Short mmCIF file of C-alpha atoms in Angstrom, two decimals:
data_model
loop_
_atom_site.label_atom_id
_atom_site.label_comp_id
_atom_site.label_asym_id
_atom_site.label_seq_id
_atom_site.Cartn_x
_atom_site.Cartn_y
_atom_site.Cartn_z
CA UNK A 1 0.00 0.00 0.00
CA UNK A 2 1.57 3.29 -1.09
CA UNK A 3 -0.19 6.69 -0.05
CA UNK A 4 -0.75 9.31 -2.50
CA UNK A 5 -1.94 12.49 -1.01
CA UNK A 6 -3.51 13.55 2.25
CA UNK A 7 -5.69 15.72 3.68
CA UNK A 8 -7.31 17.05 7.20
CA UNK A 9 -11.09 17.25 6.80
CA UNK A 10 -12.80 20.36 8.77
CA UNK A 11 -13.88 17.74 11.20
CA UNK A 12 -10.90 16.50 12.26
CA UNK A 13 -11.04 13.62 9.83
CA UNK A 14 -7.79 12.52 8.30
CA UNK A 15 -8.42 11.27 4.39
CA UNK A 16 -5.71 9.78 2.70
CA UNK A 17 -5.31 8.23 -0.83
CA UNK A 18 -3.68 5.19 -1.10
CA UNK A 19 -2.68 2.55 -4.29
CA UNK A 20 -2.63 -0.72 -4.05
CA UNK A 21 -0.81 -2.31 -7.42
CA UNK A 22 -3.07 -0.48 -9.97
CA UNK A 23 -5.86 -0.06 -7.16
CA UNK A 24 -6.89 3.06 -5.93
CA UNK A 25 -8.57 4.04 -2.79
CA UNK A 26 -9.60 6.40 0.49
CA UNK A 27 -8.67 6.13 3.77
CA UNK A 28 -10.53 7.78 6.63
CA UNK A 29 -9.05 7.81 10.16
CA UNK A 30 -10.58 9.66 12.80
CA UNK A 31 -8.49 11.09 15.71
CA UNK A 32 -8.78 7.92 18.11
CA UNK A 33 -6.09 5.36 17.39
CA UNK A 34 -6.55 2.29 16.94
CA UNK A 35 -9.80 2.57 15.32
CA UNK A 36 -12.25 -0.44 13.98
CA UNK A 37 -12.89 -0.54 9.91
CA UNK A 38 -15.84 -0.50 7.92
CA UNK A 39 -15.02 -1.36 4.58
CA UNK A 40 -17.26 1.37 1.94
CA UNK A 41 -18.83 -1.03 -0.62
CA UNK A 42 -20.37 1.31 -3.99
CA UNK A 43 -21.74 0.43 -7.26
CA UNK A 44 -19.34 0.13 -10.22
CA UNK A 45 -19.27 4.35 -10.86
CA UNK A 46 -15.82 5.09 -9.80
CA UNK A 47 -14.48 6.39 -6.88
CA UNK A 48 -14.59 10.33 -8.30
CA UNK A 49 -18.00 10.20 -8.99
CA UNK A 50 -19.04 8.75 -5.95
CA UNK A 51 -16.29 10.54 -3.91
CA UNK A 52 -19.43 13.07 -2.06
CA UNK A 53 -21.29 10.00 -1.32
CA UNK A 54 -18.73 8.03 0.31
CA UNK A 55 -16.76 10.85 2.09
CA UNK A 56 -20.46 11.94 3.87
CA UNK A 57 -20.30 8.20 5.30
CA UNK A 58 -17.10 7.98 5.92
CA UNK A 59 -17.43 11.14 8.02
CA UNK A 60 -20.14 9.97 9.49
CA UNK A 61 -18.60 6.80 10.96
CA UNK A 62 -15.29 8.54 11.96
CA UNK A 63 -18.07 10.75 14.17
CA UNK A 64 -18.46 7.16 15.13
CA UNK A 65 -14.97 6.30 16.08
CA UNK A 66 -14.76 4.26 13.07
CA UNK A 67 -12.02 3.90 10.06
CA UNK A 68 -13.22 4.15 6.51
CA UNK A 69 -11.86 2.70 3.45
CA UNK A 70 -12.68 2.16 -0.33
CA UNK A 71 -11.52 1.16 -2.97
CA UNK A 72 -12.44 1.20 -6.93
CA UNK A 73 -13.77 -1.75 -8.27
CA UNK A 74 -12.52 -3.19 -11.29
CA UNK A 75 -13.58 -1.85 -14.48
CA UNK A 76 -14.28 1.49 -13.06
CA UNK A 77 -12.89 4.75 -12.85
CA UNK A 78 -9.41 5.06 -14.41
CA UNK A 79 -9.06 1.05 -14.74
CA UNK A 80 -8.97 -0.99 -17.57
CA UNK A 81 -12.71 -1.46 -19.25
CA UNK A 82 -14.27 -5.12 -19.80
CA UNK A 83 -15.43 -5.16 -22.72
CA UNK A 84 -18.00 -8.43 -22.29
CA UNK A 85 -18.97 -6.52 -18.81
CA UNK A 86 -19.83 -3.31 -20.88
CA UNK A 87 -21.52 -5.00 -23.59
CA UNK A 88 -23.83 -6.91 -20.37
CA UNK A 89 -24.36 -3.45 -19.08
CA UNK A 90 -25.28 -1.85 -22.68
CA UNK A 91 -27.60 -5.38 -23.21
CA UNK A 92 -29.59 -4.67 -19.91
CA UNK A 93 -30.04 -1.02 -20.85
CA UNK A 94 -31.93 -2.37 -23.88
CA UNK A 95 -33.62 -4.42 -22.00
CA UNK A 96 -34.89 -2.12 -19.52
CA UNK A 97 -35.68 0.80 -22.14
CA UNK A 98 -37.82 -2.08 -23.66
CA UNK A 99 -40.21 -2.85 -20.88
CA UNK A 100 -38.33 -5.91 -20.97
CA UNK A 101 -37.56 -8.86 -18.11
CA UNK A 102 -33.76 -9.28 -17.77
CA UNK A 103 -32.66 -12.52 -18.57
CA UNK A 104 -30.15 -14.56 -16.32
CA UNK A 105 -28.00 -14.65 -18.59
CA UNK A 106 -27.17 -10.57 -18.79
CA UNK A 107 -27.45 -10.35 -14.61
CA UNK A 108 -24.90 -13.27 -14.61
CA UNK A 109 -22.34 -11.54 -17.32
CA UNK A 110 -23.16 -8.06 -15.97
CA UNK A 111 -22.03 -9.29 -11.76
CA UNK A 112 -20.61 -12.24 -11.89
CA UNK A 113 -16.99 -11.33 -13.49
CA UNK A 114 -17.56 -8.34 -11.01
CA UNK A 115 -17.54 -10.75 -7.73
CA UNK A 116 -14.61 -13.12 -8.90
CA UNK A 117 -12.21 -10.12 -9.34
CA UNK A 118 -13.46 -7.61 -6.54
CA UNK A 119 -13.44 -9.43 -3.80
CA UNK A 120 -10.24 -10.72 -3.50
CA UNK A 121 -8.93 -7.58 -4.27
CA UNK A 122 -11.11 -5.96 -1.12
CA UNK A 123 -9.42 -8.94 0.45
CA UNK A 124 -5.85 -7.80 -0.03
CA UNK A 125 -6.89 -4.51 0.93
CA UNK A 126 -7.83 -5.51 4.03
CA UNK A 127 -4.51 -7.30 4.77
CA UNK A 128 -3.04 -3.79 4.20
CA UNK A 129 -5.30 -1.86 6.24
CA UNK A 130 -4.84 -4.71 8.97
CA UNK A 131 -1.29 -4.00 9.34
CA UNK A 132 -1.64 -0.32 9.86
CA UNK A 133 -0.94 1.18 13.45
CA UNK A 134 -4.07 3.13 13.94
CA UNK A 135 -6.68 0.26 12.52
CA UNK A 136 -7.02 -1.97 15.09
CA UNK A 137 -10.63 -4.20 14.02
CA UNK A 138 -12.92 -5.56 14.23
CA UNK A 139 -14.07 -5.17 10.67
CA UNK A 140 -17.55 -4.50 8.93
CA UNK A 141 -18.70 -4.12 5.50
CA UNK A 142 -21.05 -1.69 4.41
CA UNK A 143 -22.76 -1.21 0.81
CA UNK A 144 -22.27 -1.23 -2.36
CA UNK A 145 -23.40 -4.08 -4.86
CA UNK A 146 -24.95 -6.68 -2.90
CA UNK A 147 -23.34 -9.71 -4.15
CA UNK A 148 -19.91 -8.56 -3.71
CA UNK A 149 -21.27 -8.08 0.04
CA UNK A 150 -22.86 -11.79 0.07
CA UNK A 151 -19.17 -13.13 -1.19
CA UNK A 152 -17.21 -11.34 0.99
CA UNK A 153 -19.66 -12.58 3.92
CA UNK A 154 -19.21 -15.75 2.90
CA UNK A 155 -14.80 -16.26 2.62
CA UNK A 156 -13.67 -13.42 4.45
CA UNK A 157 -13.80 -14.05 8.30
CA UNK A 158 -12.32 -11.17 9.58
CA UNK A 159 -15.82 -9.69 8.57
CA UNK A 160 -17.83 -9.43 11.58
CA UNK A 161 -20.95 -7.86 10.37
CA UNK A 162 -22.43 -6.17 7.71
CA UNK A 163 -25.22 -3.49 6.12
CA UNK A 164 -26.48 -4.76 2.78
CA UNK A 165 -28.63 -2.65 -0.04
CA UNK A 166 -30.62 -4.75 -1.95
CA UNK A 167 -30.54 -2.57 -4.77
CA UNK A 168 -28.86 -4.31 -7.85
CA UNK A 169 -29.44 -7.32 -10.17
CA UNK A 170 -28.85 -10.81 -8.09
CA UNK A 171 -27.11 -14.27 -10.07
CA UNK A 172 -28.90 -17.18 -8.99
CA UNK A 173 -26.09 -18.90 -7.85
CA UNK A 174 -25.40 -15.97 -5.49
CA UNK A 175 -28.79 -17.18 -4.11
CA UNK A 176 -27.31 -20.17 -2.49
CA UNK A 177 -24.12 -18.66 -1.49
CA UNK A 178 -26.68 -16.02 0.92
CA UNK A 179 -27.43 -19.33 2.38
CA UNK A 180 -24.09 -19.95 3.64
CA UNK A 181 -23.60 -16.43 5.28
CA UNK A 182 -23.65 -16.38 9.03
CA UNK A 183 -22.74 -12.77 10.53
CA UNK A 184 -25.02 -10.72 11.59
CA UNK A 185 -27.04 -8.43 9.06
CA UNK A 186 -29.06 -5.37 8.35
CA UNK A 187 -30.67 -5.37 4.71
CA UNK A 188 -31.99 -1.55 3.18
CA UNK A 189 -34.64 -2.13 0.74
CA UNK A 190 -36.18 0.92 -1.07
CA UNK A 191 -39.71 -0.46 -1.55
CA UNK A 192 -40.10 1.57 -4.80
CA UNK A 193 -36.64 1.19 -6.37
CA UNK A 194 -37.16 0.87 -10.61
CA UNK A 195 -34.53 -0.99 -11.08
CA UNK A 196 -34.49 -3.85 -8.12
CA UNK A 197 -36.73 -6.74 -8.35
CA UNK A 198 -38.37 -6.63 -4.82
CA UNK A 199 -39.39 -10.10 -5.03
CA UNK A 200 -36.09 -11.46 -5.47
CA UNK A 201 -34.60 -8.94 -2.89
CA UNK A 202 -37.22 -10.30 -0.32
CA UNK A 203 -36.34 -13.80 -1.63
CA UNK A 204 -32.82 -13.35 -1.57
CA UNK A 205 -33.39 -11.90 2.30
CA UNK A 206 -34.80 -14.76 3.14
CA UNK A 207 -32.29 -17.46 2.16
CA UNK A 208 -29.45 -15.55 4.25
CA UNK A 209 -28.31 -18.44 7.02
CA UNK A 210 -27.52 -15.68 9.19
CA UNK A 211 -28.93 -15.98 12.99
CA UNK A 212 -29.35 -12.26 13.33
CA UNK A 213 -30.76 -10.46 10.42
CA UNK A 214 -32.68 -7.30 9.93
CA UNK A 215 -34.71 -5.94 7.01
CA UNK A 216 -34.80 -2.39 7.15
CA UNK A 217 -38.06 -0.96 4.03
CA UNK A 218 -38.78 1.94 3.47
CA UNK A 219 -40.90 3.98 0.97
CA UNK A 220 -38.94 5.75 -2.27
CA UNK A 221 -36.96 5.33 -4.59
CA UNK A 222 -33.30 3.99 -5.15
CA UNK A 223 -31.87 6.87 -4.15
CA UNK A 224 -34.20 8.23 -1.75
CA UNK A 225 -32.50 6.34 1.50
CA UNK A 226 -34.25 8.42 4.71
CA UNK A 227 -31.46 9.71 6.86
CA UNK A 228 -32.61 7.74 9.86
CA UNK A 229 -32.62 4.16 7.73
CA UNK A 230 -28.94 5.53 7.41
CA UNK A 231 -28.62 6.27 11.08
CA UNK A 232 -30.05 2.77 11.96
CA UNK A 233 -27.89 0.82 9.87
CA UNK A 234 -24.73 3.00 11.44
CA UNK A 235 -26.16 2.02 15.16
CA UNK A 236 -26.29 -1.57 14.24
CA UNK A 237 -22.71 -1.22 13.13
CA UNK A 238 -21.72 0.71 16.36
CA UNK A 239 -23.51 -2.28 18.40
CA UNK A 240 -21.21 -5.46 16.39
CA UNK A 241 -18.15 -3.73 16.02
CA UNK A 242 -17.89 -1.91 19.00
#
């Protein structure tokens, strides 16, 4: 892990970019040392882009006496495009614009190569972060697209607990992997969401094999999250990780 730049928020908050190889990320470090990490999970829109987004939570946590990190998934940002993920993402555009169901076969080309590259990559991010002085675990994940959570839940035991948005296309096979994940969880569902099949989100809630699990619905849209949905998931956070 090499840092890049860094910078003391108004609040006290120190961010810091970091590369790992040709992987770029954020780290947030509040002012108590050492502090447990909540890995920032985001959909596939690059860090710059979703840089407002993910520095408000970050913030928010570090209020929290959490760390923050992030990191940008493959394909997005400045790294190299996929060409067979971008023609999956251009095929369920069509199908969308038509009024059209989207096939397995375009969810499964569109996340699939996603999971089998991001999450070991989270994973030797988290061996970095590990080893720094002032992150001292446990570890939570929070975000981003759902089956990269469900994965991660799944191989990676230094993950204690986790906040899931059911808000993005679901593989089948990812169905039966949610069966195998045992931390606790807290699942955000926008009821309303256009583009998430609430079925299959209530489905795929349902076949999680975790003891303690939470579904947290609420009216709107998928980006109309309610602040307090956000301040519940961040208490349930505080409550495993603390």
């Amino acid at each position: 892990m090499r840092f890049t730049s860094e910078q003391r928020l108004d609040d006290g908050v120190l961010e810091r970019e970091f590369t790992l190889g040709e992987i770029p990320g954020i780290l947030w470090t509040p002012g108590s040392a050492p502090a447990p990490l909540i890995l920032l999970g985001h959909p596939p829109l690059g860090l710059r882009k979703m840089y407002p987004r993910l520095a408000a939570r970050a913030r928010q946590a570090a209020a929290d006496g959490f760390a923050t990190a992030t990191i940008e998934l493959p394909g997005s940002g400045d790294r190299p495009r996929w060409p067979a993920v971008e023609q999956a993402r251009a095929d369920l555009r069509r199908a969308m614009e038509a009024g059209e169901r989207v096939s397995d076969e375009i969810v499964d080309a569109l996340v699939l190569p996603l999971v089998e590259k991001a999450v070991p990559e989270w994973q030797m991010a988290l061996d970095a972060l590990l080893s720094l002085p002032e992150i001292g675990g446990p570890v939570g994940y929070s975000g981003g697209v759902i089956s990269v959570g469900i994965r991660l839940a799944v191989v990676e035991p230094r993950i204690s607990a986790a906040v899931l948005f059911a808000g993005s296309f679901v593989p089948r096979v990812m169905f039966e992997e949610a069966r195998k994940v045992t931390i606790p969880l807290h699942v955000l569902l926008q009821w309303d969401d256009e583009g998430n099949d609430r079925q299959a989100a209530l489905d795929l809630f349902d076949a999680f094999g975790s003891g303690e699990k939470s579904l947290h619905a609420n009216l709107g849209g998928h980006t109309g999250v309610p602040q307090f949905a956000a301040d519940t998931a961040a208490q349930f956070l505080t409550r495993h990780l603390r």
